[in-house]
Short mmCIF file of N, CA and C in Angstrom, two decimals:
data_model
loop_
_atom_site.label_atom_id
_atom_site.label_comp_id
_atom_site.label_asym_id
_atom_site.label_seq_id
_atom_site.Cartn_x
_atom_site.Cartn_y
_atom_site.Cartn_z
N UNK I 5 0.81 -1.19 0.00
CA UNK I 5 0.00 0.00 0.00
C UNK I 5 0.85 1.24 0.00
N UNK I 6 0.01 2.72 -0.56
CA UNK I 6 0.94 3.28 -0.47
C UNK I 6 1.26 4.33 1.17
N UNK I 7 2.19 4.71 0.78
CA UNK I 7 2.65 5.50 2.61
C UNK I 7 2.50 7.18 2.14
N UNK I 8 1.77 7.45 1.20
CA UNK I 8 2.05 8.89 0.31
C UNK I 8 1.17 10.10 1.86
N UNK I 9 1.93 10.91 2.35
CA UNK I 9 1.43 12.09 3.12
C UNK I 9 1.09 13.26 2.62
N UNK I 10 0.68 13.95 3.14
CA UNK I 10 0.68 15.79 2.83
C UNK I 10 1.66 15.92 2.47
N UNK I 11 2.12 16.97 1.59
CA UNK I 11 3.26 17.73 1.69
C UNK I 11 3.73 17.98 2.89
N UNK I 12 3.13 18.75 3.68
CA UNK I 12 3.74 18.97 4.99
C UNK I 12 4.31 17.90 5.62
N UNK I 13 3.72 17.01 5.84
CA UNK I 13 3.60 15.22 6.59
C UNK I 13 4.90 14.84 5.52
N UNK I 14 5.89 15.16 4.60
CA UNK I 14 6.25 14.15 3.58
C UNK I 14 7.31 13.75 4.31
N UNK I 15 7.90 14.53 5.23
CA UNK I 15 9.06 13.76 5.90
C UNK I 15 9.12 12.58 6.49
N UNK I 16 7.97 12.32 7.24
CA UNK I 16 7.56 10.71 7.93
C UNK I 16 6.73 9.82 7.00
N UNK I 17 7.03 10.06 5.86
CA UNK I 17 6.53 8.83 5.13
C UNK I 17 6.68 7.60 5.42
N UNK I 18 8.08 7.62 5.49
CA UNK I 18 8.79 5.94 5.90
C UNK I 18 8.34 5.42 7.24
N UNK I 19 7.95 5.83 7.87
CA UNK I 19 7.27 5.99 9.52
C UNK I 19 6.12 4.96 9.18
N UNK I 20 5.14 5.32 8.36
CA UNK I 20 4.39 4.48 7.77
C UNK I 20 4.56 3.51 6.62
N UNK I 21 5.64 4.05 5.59
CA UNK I 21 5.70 2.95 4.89
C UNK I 21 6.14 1.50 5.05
N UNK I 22 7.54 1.71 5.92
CA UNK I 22 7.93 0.65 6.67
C UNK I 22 7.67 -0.36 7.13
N UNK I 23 6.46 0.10 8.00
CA UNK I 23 5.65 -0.89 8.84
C UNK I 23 4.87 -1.76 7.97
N UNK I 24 4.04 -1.13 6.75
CA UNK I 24 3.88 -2.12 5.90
C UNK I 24 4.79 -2.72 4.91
N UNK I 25 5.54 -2.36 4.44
CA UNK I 25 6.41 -3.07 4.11
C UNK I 25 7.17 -4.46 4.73
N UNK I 26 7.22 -4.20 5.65
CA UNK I 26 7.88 -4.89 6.70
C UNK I 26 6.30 -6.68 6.97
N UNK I 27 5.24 -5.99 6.88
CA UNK I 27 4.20 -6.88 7.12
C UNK I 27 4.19 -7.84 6.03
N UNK I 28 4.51 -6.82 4.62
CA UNK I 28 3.97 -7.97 3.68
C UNK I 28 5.20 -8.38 3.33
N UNK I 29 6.73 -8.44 3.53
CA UNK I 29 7.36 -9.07 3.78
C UNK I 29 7.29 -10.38 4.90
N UNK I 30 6.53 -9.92 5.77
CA UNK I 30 6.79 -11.30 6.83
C UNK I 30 7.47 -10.97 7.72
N UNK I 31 7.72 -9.80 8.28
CA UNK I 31 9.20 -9.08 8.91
C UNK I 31 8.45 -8.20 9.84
N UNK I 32 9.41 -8.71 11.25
CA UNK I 32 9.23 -7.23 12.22
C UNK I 32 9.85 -6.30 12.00
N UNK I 33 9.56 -5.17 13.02
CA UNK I 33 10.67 -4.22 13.05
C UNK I 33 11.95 -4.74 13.52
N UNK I 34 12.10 -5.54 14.99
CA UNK I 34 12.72 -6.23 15.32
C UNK I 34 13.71 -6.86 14.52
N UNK I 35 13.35 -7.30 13.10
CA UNK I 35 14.18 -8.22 12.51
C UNK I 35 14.91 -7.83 11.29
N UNK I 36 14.68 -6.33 11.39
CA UNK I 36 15.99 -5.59 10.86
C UNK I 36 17.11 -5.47 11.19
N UNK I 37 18.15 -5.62 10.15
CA UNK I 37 19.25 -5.32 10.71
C UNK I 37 19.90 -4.01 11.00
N UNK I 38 19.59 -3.53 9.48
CA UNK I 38 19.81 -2.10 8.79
C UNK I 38 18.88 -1.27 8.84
N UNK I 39 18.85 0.28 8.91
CA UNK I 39 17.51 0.66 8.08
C UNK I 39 18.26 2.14 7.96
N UNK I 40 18.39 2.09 6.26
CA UNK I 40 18.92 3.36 5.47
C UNK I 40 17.54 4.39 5.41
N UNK I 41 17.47 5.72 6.03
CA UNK I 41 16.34 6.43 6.27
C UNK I 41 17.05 7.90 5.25
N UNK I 42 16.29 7.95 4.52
CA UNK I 42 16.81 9.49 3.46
C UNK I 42 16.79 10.44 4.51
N UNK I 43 17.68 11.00 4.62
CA UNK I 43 17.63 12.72 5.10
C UNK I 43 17.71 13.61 4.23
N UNK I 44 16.31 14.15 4.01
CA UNK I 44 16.14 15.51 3.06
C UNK I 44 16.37 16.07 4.21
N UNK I 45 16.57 16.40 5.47
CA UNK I 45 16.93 17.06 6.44
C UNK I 45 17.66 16.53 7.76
N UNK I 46 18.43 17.20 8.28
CA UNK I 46 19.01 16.02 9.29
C UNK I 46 17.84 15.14 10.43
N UNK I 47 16.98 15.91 10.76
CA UNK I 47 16.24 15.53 11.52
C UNK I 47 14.95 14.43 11.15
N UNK I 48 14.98 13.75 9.59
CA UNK I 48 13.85 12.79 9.05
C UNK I 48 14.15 11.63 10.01
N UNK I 49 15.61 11.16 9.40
CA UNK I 49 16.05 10.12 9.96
C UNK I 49 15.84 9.63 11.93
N UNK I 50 15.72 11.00 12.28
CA UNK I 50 15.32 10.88 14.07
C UNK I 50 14.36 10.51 14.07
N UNK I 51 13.26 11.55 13.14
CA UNK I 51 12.24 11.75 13.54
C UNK I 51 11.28 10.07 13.11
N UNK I 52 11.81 9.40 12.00
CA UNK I 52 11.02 8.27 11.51
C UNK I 52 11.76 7.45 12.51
N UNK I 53 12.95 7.43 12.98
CA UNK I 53 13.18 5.92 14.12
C UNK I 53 12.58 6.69 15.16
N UNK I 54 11.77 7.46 15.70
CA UNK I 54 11.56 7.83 17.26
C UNK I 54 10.11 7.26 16.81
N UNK I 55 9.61 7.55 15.86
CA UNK I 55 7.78 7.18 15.48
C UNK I 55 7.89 5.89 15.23
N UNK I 56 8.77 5.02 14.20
CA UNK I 56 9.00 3.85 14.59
C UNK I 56 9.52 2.61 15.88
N UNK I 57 10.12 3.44 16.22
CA UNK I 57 10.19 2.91 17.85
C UNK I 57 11.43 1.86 16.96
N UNK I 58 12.49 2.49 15.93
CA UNK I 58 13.93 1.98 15.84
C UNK I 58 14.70 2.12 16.69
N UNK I 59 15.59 1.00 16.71
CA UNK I 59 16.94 0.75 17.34
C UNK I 59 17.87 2.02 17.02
N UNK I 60 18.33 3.29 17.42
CA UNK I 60 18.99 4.14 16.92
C UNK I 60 20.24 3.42 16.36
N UNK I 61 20.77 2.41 17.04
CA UNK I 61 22.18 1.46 16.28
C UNK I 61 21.96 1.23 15.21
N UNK I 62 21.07 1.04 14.42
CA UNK I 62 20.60 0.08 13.62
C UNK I 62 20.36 0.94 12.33
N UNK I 63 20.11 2.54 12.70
CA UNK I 63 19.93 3.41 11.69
C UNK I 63 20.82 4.51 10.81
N UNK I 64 20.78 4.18 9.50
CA UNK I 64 22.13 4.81 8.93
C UNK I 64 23.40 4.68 9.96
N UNK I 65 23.68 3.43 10.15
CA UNK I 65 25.13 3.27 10.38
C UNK I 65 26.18 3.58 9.81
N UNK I 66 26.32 3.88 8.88
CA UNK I 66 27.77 4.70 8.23
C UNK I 66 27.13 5.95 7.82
N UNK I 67 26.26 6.98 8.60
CA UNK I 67 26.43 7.94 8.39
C UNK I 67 24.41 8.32 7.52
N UNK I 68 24.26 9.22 6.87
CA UNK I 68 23.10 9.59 6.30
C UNK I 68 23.57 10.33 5.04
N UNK I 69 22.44 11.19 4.78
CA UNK I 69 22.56 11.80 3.25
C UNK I 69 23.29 13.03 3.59
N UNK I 70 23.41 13.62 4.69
CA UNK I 70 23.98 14.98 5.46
C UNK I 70 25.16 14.66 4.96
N UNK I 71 25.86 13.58 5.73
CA UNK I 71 27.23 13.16 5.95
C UNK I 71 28.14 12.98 4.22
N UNK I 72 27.17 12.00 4.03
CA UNK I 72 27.47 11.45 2.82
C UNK I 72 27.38 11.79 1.40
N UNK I 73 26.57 12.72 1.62
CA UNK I 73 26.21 13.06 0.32
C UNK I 73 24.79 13.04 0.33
N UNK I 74 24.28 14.21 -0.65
CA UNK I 74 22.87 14.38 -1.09
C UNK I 74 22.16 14.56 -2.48
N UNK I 75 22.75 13.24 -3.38
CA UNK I 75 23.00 13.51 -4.72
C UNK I 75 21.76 13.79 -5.49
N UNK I 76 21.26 15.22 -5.86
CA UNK I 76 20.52 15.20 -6.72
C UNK I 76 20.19 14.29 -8.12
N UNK I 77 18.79 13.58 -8.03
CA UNK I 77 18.03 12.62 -8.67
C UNK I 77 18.81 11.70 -8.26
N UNK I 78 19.48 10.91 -7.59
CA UNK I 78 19.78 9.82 -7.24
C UNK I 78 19.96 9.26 -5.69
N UNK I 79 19.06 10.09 -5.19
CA UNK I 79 18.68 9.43 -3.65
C UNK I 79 18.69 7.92 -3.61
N UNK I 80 17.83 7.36 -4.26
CA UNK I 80 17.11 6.03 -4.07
C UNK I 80 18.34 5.33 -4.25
N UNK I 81 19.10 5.56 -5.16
CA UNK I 81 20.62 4.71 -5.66
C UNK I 81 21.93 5.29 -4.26
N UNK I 82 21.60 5.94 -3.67
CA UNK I 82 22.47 5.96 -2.84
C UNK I 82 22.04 5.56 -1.76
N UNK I 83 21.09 5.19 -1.60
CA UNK I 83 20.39 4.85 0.00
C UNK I 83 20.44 3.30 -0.06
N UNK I 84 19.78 2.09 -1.29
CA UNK I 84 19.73 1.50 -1.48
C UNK I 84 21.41 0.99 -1.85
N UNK I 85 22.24 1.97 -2.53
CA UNK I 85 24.15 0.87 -2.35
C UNK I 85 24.44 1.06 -1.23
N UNK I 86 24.40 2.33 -0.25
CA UNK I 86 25.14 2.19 1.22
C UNK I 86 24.20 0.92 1.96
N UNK I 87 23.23 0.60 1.78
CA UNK I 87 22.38 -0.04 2.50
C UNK I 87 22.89 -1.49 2.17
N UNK I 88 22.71 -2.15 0.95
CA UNK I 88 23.27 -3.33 0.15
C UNK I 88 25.49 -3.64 1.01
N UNK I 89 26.09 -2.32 0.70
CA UNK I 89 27.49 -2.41 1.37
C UNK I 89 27.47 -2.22 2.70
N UNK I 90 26.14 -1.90 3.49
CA UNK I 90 26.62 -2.10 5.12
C UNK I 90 26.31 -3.68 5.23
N UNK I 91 25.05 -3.54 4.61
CA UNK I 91 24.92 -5.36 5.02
C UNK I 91 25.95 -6.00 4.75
N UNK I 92 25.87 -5.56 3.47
CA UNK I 92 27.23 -7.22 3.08
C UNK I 92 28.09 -7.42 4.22
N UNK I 93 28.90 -5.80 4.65
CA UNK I 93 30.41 -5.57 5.46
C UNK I 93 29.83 -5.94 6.64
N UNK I 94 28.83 -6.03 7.24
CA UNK I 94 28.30 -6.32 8.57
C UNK I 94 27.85 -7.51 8.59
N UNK I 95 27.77 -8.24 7.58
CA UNK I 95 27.09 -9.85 7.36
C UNK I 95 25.74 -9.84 7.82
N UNK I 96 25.38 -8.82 7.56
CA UNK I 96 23.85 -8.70 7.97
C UNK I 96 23.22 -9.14 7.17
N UNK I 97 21.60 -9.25 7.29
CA UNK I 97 20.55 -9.42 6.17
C UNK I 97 19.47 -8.85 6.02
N UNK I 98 18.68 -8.43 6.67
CA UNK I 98 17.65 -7.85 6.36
C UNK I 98 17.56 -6.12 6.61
N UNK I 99 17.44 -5.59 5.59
CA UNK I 99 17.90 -4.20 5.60
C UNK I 99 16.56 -3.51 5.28
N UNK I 100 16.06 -2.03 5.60
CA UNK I 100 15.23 -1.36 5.16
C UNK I 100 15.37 -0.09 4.19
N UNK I 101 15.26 0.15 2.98
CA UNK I 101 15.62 1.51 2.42
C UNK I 101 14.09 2.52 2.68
N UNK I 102 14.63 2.94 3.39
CA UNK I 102 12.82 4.27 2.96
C UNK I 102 13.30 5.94 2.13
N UNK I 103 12.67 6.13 2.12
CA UNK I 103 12.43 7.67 1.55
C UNK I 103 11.29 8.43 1.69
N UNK I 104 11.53 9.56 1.92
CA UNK I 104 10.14 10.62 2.42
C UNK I 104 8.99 10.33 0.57
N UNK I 105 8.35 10.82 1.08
CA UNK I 105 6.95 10.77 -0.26
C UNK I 105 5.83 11.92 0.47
N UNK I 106 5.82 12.63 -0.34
CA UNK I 106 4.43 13.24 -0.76
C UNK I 106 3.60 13.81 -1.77
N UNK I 107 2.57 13.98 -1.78
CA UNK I 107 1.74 14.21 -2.62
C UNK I 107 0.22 14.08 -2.70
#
């Protein structure tokens, strides 16, 4: 389903998308390892693990879009390779990519 908010609301998209995502996967929150959260601002990434009730360890571990970079039109490709290279380097597996949405 989709997680689409207000404009205003677009920052906590992933807040909601997640959770379903996560359902129709078969997956808790719990049973993430990873979860790459876009920062169109520094504060998305807080604000969707404090409404999700995330592990702060667990979120953007090498850093966010602040840190790292904020590559115009290619969010999704940078959230989704740091996400794919923490797992691998961490031998992790189950990872989350979100991104804000509105409309």
């Amino acid at each position: 389903g989709d997680a689409q908010r207000a404009p205003v609301d677009f920052t906590i998209a992933p807040a909601l998308a997640v959770p379903k995502a996560l359902a129709h996967a078969g997956y808790a929150l719990e049973d993430v390892d990873n979860h790459e959260i876009n920062e169109a601002f520094s504060v998305v990434a807080l604000a969707n693990a404090k409404i999700l009730g995330a592990d702060m360890a667990k979120v953007n571990k090498r850093g966010g879009a602040v840190s790292l970079g904020h590559p115009i039109g290619c969010s999704g490709a940078r959230i989704v390779g740091a996400l794919a290279t923490g797992l691998a380097a961490d031998g992790d597996e189950i990872g989350v990519a979100s991104i804000c949405n509105g409309g």
